Coordinates of C-alpha atoms in Angstrom, one line a residue:
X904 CA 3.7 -1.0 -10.4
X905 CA 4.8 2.4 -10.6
X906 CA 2.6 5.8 -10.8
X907 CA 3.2 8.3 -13.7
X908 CA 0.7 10.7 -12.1
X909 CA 0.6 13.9 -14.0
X910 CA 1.5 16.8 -12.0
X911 CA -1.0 19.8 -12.4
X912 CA -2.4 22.6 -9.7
X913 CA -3.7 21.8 -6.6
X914 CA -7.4 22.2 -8.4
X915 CA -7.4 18.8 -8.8
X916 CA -7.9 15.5 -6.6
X917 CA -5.2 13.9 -4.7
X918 CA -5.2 10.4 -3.5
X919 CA -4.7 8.8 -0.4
X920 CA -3.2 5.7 0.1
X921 CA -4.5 4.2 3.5
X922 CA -3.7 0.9 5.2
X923 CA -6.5 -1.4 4.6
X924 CA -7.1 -4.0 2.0
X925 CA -5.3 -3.2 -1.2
X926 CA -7.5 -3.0 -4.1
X927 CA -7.2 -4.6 -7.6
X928 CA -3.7 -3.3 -9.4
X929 CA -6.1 -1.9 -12.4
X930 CA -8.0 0.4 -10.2
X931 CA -4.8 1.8 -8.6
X932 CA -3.2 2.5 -11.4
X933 CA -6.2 4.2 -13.1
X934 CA -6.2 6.4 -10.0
X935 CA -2.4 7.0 -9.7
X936 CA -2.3 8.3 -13.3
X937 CA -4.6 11.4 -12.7
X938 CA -3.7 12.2 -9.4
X939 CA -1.3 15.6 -9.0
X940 CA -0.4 14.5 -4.8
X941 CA -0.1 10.7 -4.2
X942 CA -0.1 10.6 0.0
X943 CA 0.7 7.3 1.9
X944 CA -0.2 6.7 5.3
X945 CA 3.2 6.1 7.2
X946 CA 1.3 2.4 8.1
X947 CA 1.1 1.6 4.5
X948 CA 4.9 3.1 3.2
X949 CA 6.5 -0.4 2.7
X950 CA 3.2 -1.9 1.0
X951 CA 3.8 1.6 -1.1
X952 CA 7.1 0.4 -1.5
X953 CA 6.8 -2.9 -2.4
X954 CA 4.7 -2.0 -5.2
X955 CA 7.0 0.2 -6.5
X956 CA 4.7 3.2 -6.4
X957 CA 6.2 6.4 -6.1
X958 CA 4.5 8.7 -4.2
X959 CA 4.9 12.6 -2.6
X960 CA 4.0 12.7 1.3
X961 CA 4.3 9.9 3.7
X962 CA 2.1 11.6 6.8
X963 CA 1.0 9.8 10.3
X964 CA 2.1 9.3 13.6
X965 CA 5.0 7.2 13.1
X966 CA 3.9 5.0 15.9
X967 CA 5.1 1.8 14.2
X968 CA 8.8 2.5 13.8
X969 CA 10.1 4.7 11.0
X970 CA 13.1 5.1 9.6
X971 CA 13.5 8.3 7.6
X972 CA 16.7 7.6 5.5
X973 CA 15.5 4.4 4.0
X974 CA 12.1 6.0 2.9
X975 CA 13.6 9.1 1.5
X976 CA 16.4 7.4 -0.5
X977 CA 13.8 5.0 -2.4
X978 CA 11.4 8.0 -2.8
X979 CA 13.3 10.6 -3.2
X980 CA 12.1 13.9 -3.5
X981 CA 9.2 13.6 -0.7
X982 CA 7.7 15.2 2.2
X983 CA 7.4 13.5 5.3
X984 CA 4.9 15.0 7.9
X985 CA 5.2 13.6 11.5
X986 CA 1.4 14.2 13.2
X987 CA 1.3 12.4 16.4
X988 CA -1.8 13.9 17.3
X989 CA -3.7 10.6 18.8
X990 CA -7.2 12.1 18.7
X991 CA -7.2 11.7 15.1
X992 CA -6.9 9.2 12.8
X993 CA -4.0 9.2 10.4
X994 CA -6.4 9.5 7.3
X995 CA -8.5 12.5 9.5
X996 CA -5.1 13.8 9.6
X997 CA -4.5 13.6 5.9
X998 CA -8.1 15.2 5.1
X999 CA -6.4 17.9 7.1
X1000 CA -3.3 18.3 5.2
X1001 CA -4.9 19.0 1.9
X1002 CA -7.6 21.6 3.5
X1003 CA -4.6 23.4 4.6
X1004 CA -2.8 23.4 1.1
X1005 CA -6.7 24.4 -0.3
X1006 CA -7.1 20.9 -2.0
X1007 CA -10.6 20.5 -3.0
X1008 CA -11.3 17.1 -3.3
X1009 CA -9.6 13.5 -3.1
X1010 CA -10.2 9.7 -3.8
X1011 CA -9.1 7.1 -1.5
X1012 CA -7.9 3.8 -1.6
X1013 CA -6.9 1.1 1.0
X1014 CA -9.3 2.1 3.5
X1015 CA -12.2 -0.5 3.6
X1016 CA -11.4 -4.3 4.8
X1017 CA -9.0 -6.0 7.1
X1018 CA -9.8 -4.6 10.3
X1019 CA -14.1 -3.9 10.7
X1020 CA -13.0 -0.7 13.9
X1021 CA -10.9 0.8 10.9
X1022 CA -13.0 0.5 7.8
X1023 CA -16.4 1.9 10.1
X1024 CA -14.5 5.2 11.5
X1025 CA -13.0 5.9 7.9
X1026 CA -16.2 6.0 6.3
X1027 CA -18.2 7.3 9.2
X1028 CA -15.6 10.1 9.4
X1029 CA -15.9 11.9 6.2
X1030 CA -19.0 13.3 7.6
X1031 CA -17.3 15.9 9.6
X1032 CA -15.3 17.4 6.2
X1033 CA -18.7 18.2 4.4
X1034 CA -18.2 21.7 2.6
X1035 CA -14.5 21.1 3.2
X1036 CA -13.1 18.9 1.1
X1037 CA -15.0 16.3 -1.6
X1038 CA -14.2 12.8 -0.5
X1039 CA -14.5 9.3 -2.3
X1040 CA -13.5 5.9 -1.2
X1041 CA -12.8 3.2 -3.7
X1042 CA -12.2 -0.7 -3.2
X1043 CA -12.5 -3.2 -6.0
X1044 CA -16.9 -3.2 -5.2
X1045 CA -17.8 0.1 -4.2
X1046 CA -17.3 3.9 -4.9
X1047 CA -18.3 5.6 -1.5
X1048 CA -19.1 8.9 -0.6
X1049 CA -21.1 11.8 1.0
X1050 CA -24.5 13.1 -0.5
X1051 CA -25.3 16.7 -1.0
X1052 CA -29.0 17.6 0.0
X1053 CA -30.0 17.4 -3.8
X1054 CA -28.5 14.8 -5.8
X1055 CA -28.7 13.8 -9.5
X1056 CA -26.3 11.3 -11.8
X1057 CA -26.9 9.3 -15.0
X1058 CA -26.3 5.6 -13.9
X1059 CA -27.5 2.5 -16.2
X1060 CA -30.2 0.1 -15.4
X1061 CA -29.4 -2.1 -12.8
X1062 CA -26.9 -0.5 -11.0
X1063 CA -26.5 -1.5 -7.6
X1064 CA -26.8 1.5 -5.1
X1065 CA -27.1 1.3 -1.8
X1066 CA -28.4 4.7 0.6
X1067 CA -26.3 4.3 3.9
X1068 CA -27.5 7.0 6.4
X1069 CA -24.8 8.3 9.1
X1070 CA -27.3 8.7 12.0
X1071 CA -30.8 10.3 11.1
X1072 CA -31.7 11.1 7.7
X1073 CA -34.4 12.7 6.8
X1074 CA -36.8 13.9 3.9
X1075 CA -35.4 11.4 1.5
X1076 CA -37.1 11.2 -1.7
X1077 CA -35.6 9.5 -4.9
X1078 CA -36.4 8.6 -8.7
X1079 CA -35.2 6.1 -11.3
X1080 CA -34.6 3.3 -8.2
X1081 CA -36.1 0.3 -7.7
X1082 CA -37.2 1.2 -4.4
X1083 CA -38.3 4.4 -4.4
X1084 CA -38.1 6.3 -1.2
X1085 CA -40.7 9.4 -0.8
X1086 CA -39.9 12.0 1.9
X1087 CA -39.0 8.8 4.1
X1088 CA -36.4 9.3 6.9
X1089 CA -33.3 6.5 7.3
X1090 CA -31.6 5.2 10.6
X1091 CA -28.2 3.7 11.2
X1092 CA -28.9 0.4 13.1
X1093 CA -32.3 0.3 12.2
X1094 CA -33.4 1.1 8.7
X1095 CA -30.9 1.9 6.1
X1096 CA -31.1 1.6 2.1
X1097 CA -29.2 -0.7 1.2
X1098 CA -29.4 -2.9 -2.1
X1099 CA -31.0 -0.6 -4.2
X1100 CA -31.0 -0.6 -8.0
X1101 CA -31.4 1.7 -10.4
X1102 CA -34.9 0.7 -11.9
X1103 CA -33.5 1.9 -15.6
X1104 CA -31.3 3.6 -18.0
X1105 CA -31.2 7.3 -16.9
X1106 CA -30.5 9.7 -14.4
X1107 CA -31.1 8.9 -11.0
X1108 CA -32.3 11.8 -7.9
X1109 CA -32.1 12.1 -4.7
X1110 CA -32.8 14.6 -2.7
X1111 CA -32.6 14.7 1.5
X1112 CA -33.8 17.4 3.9
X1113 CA -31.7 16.9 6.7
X1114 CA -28.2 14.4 8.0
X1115 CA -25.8 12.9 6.5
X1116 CA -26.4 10.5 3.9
X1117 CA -24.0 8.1 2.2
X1118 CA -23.9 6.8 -1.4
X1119 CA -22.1 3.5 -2.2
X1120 CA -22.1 2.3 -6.3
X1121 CA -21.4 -1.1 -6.0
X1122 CA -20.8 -3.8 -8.0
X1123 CA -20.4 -7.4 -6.5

């Protein structure tokens, strides 16, 4: 594989390439050809490599043994960015590099499976960049990301949705879903809203008053 992304301004997404599971070949490619900034977590450069993705920043802490001349000379021209900051995680640490360069949104691959520690803090994360960068994760069965207050998205009937709260949500109120929620409050660990549907062709709402409340589209 190899990416032909199209190189525009920084208006548009970037994407991330993290360390987890790899996803199908079809969705990366789809996601490498409209991306302006391909990053790779310095975990995940010989995966990268292997595929034969060429990409524009390596970033991370190094920690794992690095060896600069190798990586520049097979992706050559790129920017590697040491952070060795260990009270961040190397994606945190990527969020932060495009909020610097005034990046306003990015997609994300690699960052669910494998290890269960990993997959949790990458999605629990994103919470802290709300109204600083647009975030969405992708694997081969769900599109993941953070809600604003009021919500609304054509989806057909049958779509699987699931309503994921990051702590307390409350005020939730929806339309168009199987089951509906109205003004009802969700709780991590003890009541959550997962394996919704939508109940049928149209546009789906939901609206929140307060917390942080996750959308995952999924498909099994």
């Amino acid at each position: 594989m190899s990416s032909h992304h199209i190189v525009r301004d920084d208006q548009e997404p970037a994407l991330i390439i993290a360390n987890g599971a790899a996803c199908h070949e079809e969705l990366l490619g789809q996601l490498l050809e409209w991306q302006p900034l391909v990053i790779v977590l310095d975990s995940a450069i010989e995966r990268v490599i292997n595929l034969n993705i060429k990409v524009d920043v390596v970033l991370g802490d190094f920690d794992r043994g690095f060896n600069p001349e190798e990586i520049t000379a097979s992706q050559f021209p790129i920017e590697i960015i040491h952070k060795p900051d260990q009270n961040k995680t190397d994606l945190e640490k990527a969020f932060d590099y495009l909020i610097e360069r005034k990046i306003p949104a990015v997609n994300v691959v690699w960052a669910t499976g494998r290890r269960a520690d990993h997959t949790i803090t990458n999605l629990t994360n994103i919470v802290s960049y709300r109204n600083l960068l647009k975030i969405v994760i992708h694997d081969d069965h769900s599109k993941i990301y953070l809600l604003p207050q009021k919500f609304q998205k054509w989806y057909p009937a049958k779509t699987n949705i699931s309503l994921i709260p990051i702590g307390v949500v409350n005020g939730i109120t929806t339309k168009n879903l199987l089951y509906p929620l109205n003004d009802e409050s969700l709780t991590m660990g003890y009541r959550t809203g997962s394996s919704n549907a939508v109940l049928e062709d149209g546009l789906v709402t939901i609206n929140h008053s307060s917390g942080d409340l996750l959308l995952m589209e999924c498909v099994d």
